[in-house]
PDB file of C-alpha atoms in Angstrom:
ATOM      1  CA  UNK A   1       0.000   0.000   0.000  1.00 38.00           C
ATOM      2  CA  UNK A   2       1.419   3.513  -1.414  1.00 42.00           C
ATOM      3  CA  UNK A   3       2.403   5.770   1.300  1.00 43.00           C
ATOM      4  CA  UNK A   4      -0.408   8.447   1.743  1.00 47.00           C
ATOM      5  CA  UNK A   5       1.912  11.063   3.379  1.00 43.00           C
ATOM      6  CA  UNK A   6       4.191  10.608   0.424  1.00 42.00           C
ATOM      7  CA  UNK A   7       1.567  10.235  -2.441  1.00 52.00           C
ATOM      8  CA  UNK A   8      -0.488  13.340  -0.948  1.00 65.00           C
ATOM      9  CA  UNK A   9       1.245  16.193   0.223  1.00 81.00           C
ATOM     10  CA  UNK A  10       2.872  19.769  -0.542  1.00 80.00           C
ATOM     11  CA  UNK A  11       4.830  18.151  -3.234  1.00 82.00           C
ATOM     12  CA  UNK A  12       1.170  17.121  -5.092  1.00 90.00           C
ATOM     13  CA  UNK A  13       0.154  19.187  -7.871  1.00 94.00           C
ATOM     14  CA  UNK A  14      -2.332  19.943  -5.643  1.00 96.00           C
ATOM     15  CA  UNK A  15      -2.374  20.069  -2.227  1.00 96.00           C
ATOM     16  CA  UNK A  16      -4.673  21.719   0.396  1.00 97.00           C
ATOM     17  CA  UNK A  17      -3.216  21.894   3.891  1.00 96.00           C
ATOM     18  CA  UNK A  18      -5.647  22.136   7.195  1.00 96.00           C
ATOM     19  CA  UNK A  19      -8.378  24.583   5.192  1.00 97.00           C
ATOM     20  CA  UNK A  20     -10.901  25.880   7.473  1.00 97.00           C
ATOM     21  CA  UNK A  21     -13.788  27.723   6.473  1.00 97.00           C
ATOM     22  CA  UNK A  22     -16.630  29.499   8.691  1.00 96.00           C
ATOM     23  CA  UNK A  23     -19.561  31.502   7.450  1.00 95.00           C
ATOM     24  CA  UNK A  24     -20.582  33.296  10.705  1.00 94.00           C
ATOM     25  CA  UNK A  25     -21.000  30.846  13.820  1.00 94.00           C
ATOM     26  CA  UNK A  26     -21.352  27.972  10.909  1.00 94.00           C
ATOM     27  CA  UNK A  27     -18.147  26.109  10.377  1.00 95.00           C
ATOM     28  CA  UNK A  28     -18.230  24.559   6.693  1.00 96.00           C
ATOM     29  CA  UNK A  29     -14.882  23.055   6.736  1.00 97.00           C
ATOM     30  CA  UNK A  30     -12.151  22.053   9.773  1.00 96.00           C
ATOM     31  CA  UNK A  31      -8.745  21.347   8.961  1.00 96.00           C
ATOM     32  CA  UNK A  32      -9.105  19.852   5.920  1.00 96.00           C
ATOM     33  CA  UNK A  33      -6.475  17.846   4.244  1.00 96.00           C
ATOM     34  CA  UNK A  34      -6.682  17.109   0.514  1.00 96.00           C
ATOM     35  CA  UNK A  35      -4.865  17.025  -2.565  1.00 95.00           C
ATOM     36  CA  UNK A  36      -4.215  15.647  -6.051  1.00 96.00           C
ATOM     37  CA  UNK A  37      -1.435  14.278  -8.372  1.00 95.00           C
ATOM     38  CA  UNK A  38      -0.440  14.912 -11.793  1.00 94.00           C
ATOM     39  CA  UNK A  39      -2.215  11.391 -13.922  1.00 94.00           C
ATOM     40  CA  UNK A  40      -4.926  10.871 -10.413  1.00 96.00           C
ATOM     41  CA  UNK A  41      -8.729  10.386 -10.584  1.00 96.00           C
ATOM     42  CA  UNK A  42      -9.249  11.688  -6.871  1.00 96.00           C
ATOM     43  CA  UNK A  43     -12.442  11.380  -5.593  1.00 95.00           C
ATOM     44  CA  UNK A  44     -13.804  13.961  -3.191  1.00 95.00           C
ATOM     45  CA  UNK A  45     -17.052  12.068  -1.580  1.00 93.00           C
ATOM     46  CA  UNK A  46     -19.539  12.893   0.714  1.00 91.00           C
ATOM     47  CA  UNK A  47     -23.424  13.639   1.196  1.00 88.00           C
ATOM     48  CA  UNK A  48     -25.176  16.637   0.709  1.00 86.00           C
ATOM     49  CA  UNK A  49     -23.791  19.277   2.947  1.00 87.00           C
ATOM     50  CA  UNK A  50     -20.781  17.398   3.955  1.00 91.00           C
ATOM     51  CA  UNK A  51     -18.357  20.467   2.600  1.00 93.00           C
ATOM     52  CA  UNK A  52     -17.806  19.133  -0.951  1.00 93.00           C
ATOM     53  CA  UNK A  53     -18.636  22.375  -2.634  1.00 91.00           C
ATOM     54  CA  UNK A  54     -17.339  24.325   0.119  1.00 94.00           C
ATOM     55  CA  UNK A  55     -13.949  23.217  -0.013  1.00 96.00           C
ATOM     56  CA  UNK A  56     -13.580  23.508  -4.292  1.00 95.00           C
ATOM     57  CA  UNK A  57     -14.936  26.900  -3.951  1.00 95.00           C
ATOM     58  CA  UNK A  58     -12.212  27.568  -1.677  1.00 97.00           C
ATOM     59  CA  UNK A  59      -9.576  26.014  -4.333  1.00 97.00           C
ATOM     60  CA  UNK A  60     -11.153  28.023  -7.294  1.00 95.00           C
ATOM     61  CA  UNK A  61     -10.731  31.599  -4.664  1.00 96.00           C
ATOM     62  CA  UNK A  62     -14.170  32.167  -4.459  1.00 95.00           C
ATOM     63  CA  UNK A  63     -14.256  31.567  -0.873  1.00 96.00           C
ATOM     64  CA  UNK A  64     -11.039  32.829   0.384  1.00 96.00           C
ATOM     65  CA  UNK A  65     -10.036  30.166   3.634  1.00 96.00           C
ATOM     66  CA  UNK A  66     -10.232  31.197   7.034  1.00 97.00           C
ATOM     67  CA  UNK A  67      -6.940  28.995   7.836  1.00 96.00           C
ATOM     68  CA  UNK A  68      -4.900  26.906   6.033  1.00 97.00           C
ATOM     69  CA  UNK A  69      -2.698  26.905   3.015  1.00 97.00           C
ATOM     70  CA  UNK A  70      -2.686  25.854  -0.818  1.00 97.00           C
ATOM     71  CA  UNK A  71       0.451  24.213  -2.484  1.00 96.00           C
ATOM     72  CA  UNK A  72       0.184  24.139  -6.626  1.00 96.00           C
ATOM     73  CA  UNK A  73       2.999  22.237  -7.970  1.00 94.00           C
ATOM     74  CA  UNK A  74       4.982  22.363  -4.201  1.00 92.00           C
ATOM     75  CA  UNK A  75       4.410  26.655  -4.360  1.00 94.00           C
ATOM     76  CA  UNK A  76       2.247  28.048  -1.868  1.00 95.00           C
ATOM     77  CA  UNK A  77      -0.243  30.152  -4.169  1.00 96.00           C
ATOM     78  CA  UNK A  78      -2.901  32.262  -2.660  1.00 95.00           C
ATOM     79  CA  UNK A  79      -6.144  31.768  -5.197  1.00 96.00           C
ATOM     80  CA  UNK A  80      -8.205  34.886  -5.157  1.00 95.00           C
ATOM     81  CA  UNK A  81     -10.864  34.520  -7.933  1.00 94.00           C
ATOM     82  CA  UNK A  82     -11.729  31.453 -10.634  1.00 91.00           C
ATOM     83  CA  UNK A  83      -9.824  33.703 -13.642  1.00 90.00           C
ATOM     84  CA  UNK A  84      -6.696  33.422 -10.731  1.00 94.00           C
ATOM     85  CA  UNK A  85      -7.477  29.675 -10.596  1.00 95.00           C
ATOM     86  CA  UNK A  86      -7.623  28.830 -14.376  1.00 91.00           C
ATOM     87  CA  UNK A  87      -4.876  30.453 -15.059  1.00 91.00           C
ATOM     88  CA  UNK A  88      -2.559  28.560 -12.993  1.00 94.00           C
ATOM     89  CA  UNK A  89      -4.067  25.322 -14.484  1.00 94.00           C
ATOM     90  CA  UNK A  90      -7.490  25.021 -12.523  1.00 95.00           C
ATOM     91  CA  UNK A  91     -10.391  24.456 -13.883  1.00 92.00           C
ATOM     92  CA  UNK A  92     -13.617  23.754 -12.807  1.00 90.00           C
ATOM     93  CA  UNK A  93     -16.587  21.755 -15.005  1.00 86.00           C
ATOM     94  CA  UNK A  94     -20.331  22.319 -12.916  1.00 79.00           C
ATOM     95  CA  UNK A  95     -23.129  20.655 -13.308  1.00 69.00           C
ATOM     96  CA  UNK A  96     -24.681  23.841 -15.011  1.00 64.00           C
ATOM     97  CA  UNK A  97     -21.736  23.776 -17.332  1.00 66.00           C
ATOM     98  CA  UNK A  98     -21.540  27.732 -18.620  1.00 69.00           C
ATOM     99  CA  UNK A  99     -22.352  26.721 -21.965  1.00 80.00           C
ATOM    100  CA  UNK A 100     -25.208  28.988 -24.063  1.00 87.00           C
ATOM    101  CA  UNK A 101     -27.707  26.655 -25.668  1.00 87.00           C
ATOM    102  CA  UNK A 102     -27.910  28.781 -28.378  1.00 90.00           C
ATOM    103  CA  UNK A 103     -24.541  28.549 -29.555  1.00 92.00           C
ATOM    104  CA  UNK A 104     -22.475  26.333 -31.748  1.00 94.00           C
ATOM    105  CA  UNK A 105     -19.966  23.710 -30.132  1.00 93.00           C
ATOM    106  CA  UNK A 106     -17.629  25.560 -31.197  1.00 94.00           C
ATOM    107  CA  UNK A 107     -18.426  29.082 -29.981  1.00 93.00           C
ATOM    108  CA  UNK A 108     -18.648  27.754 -26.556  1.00 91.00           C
ATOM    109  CA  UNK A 109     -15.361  25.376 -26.908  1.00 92.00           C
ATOM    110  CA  UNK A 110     -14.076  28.809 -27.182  1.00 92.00           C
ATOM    111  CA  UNK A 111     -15.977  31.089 -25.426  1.00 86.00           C
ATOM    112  CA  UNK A 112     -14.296  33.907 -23.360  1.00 83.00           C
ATOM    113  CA  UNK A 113     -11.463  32.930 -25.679  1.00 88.00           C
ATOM    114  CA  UNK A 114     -12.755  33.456 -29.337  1.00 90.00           C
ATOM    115  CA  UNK A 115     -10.365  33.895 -32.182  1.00 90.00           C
ATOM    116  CA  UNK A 116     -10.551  36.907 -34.541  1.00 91.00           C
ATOM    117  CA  UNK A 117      -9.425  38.140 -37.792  1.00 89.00           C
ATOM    118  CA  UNK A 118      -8.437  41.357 -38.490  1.00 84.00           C
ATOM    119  CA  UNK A 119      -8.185  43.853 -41.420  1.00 84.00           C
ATOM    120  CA  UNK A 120      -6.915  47.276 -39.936  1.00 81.00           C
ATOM    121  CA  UNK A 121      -9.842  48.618 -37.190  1.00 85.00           C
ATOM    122  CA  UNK A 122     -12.114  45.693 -38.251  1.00 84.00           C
ATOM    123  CA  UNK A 123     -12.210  41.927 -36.660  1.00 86.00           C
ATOM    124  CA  UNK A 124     -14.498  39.540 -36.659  1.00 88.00           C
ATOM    125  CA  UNK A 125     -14.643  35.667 -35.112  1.00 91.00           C
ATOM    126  CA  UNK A 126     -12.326  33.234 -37.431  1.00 92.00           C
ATOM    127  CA  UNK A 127     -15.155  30.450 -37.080  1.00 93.00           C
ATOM    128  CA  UNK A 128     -13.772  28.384 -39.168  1.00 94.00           C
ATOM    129  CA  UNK A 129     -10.798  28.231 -37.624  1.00 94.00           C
ATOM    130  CA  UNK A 130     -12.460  27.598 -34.422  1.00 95.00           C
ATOM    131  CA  UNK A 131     -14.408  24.926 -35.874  1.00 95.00           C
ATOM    132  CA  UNK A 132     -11.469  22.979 -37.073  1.00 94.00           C
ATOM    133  CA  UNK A 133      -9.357  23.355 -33.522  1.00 94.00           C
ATOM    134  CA  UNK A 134     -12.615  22.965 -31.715  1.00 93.00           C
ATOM    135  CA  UNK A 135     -13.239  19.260 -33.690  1.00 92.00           C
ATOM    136  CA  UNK A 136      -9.734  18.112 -33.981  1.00 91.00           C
ATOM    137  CA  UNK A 137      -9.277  18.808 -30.046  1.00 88.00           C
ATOM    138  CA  UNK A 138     -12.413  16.957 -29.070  1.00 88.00           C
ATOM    139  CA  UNK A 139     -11.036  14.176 -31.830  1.00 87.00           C
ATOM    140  CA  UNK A 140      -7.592  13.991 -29.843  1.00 82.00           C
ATOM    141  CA  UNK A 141      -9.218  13.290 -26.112  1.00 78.00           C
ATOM    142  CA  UNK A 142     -11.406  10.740 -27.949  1.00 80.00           C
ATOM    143  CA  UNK A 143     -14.998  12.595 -28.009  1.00 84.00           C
ATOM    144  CA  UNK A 144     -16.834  12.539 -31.386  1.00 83.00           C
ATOM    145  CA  UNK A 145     -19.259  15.406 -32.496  1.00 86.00           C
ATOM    146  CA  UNK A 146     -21.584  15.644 -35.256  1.00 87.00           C
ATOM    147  CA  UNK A 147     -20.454  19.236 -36.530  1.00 93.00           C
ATOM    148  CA  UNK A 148     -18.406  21.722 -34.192  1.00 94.00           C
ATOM    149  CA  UNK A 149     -21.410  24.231 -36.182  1.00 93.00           C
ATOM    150  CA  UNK A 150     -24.101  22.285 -34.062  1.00 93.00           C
ATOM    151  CA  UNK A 151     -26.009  24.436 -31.100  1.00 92.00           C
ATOM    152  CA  UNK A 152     -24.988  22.891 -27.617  1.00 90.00           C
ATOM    153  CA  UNK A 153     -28.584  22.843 -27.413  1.00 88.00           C
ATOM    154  CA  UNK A 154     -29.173  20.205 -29.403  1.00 88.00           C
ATOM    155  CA  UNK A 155     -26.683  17.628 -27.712  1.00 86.00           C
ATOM    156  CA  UNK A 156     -27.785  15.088 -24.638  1.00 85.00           C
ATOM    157  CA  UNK A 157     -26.229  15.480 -21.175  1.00 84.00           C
ATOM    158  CA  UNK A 158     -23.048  13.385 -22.064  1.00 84.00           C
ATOM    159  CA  UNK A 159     -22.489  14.938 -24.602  1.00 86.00           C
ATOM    160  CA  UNK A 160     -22.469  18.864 -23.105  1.00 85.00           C
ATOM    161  CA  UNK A 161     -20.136  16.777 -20.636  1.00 85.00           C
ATOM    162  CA  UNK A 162     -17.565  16.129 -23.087  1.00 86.00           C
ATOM    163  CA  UNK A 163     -17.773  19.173 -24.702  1.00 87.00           C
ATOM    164  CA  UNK A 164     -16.656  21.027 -21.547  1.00 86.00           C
ATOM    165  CA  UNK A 165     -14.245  18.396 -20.715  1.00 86.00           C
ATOM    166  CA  UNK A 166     -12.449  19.136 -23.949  1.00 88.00           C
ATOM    167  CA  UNK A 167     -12.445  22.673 -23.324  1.00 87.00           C
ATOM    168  CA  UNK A 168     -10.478  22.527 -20.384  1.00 86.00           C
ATOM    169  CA  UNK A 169      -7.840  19.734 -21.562  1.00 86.00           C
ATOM    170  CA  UNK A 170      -7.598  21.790 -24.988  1.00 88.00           C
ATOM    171  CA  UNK A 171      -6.530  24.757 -22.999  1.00 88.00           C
ATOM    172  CA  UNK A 172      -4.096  23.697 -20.556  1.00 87.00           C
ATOM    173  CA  UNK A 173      -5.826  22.625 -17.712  1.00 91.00           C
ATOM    174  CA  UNK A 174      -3.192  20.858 -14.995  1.00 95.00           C
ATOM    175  CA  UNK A 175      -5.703  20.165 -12.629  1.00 96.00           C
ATOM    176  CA  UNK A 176      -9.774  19.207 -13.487  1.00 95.00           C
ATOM    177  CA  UNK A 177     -12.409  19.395 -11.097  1.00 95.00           C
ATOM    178  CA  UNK A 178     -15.714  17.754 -12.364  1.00 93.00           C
ATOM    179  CA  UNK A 179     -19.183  18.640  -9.943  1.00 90.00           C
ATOM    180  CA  UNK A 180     -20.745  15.441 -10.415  1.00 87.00           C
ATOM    181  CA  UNK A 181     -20.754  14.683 -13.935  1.00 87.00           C
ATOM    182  CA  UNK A 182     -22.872  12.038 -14.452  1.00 86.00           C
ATOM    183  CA  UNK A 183     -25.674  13.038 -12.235  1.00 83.00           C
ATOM    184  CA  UNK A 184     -28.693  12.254 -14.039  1.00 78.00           C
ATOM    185  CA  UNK A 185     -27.508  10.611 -17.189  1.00 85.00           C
ATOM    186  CA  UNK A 186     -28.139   7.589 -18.638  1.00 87.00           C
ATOM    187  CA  UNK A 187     -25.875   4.296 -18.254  1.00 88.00           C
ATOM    188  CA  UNK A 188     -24.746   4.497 -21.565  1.00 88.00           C
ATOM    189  CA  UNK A 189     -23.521   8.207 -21.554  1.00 88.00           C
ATOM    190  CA  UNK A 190     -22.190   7.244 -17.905  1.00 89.00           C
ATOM    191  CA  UNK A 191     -19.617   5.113 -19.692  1.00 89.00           C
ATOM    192  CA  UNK A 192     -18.802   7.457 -22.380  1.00 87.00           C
ATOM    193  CA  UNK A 193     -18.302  10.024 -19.658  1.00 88.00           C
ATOM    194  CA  UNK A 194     -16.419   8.193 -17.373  1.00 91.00           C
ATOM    195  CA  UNK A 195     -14.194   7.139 -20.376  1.00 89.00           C
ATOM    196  CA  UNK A 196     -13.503  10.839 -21.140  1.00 88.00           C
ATOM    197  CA  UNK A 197     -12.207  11.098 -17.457  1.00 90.00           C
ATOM    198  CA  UNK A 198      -9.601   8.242 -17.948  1.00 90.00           C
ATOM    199  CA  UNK A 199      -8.550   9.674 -21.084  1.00 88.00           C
ATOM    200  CA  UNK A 200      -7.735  13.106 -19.622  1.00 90.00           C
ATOM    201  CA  UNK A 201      -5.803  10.995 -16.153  1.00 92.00           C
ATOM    202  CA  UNK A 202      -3.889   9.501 -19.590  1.00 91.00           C
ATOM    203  CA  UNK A 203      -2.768  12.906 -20.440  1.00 89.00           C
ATOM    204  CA  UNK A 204      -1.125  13.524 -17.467  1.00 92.00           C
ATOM    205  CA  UNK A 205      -3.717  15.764 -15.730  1.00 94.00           C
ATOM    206  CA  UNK A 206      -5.519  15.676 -12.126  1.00 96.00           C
ATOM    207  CA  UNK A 207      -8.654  14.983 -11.994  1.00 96.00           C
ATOM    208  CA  UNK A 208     -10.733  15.724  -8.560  1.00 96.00           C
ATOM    209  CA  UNK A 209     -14.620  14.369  -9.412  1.00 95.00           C
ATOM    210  CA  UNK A 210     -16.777  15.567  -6.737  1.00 93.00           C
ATOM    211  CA  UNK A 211     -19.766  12.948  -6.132  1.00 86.00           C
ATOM    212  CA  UNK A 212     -22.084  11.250  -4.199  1.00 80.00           C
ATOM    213  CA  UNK A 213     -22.426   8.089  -6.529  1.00 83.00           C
ATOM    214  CA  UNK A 214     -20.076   5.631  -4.718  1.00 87.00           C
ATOM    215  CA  UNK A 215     -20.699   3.324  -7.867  1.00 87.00           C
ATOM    216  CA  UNK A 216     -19.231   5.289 -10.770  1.00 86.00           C
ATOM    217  CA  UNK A 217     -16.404   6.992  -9.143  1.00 85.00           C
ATOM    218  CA  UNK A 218     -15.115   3.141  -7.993  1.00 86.00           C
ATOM    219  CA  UNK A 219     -14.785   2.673 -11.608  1.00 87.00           C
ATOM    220  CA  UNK A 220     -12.361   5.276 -12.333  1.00 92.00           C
ATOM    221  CA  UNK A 221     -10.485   6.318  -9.415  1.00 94.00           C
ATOM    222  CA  UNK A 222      -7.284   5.975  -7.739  1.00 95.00           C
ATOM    223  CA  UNK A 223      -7.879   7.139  -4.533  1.00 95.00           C
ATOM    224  CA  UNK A 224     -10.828   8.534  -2.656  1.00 93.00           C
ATOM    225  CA  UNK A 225     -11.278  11.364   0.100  1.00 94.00           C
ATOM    226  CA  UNK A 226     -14.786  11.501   2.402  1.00 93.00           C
ATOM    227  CA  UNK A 227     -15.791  14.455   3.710  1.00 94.00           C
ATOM    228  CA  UNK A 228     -18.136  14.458   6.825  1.00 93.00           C
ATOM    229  CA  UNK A 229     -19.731  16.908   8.701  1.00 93.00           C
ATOM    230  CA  UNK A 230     -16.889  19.302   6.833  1.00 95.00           C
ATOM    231  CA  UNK A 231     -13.766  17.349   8.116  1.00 95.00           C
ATOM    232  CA  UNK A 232     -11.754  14.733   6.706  1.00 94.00           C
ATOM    233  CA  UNK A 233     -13.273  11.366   7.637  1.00 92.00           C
ATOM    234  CA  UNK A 234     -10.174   9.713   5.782  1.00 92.00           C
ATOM    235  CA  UNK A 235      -8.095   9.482   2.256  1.00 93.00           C
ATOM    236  CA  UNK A 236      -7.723   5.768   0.642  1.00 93.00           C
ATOM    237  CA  UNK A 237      -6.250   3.987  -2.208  1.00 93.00           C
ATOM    238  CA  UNK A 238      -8.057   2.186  -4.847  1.00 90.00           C
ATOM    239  CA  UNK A 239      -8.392  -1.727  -3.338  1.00 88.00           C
ATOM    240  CA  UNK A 240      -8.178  -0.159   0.388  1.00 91.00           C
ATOM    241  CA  UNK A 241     -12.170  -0.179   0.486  1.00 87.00           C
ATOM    242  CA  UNK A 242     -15.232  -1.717  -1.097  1.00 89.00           C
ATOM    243  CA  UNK A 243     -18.215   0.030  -2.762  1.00 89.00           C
ATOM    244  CA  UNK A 244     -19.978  -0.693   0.726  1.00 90.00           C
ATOM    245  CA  UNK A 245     -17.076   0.562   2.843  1.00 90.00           C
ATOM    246  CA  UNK A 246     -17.184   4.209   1.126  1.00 89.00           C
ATOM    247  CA  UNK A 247     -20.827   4.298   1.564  1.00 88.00           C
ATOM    248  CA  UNK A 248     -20.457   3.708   5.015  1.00 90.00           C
ATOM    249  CA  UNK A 249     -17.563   6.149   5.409  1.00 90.00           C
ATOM    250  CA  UNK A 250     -20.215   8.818   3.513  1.00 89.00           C
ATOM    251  CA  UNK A 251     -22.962   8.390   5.677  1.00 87.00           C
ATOM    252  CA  UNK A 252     -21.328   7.564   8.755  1.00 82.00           C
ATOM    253  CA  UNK A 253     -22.731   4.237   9.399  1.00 69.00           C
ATOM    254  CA  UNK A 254     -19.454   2.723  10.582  1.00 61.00           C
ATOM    255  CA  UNK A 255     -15.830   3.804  10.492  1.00 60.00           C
ATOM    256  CA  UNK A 256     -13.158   1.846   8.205  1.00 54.00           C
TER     257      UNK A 256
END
């Protein structure tokens, strides 16, 4: 069994170091340990109001920490705002997504980051350009579209998935937190999705996939953190624990 102080600390890509986090009297978070490495499907697990979503927004700055430090590639960084985050290699994919329904694949592939011609004060959006990075990128990570022209309104839940998957390998994401992406799809775009994860671990990246689905994340990951009550009920490697024993861990039934 892999050392955990070795495999998870201030030498991770990521690591965050006794985070606490109060909102008046309410404490969200106490002295939570957790991290990720460069190539790692990390699970972050835990019920609803356990201090999942507490402790990302802390890692994307939009909840600045009360105590505690962040470590990005062994650095101590101090994470202000989610522009702060992605540009040091963070990004997040939530359940809402931030794509526009009426746009094409493409425009939101690139959105915030569209490509322009120009021809002296005049510019306008190279789409075809766009379209051809925007399908060949997808291509590379192994998702398939129909046309990168297509309105993201159009596609099923996997497939919006992938698209924002893609648009955070394709632009140099180290580090990719997904807010339980396969809540509410179907078995068969489970798989797809949860093949898209192990193709971006392939590439090198972290991936932290926030759920509460002990089923699906004991497909793909490597190691697996349970948040309780906002503290760190423990960290564990893949083989450690059984489907039943996380469940347990989640909801407290029984320690491990």
């Amino acid at each position: 069994m892999a050392d955990k102080e070795h495999v998870h600390g201030r030498n991770s890509l990521v690591w965050m170091e006794k985070i606490s986090k109060k909102f008046g009297t309410i404490t969200a978070l106490q002295d939570v340990d957790f991290g990720v490495e460069g190539g790692e499907v990390r699970a972050l697990l835990g019920d609803n109001g356990a201090g999942k979503s507490t402790l990302i927004k802390v890692l994307m700055g939009v909840y600045p920490p009360n105590t505690g430090q962040i470590y990005f590639q062994g650095q101590p960084v101090k994470i202000s705002s989610p522009r702060e985050a992605r540009e040091i290699g963070i990004e997040a994919v939530y359940q809402d997504l931030a794509l526009v329904n009426l746009m094409s694949i493409s425009r939101n592939f690139f959105l915030g980051r569209e490509m322009v011609k120009h021809f002296g004060p005049v510019h306008w959006l190279d789409v075809h350009r766009m379209n051809e990075i925007c399908r060949k990128s997808l291509h590379d990570i192994g998702i398939a579209i129909r046309s990168p022209a297509e309105r993201v309104g159009s596609l099923s839940g996997g497939e919006r998935q992938s698209i924002a998957i893609g648009r955070g390998v394709h632009f140099g994401a180290k580090v990719l937190i997904l807010d339980e992406p396969t809540s509410a799809l179907s078995v068969a775009e489970t798989r797809k999705v949860l093949t898209y994860i192990a193709n971006a671990k392939e590439r090198g990246l972290g991936v932290i996939f926030i759920t509460h689905n002990v089923h699906h994340v004991y497909l793909v990951a490597d190691s697996y953190t349970v948040i309780r009550h906002g503290r760190n009920v423990g960290t564990y490697f893949k083989g450690e624990l059984t489907e039943d024993d996380i469940a347990d861990l989640i909801t407290g039934d029984r320690e491990v």
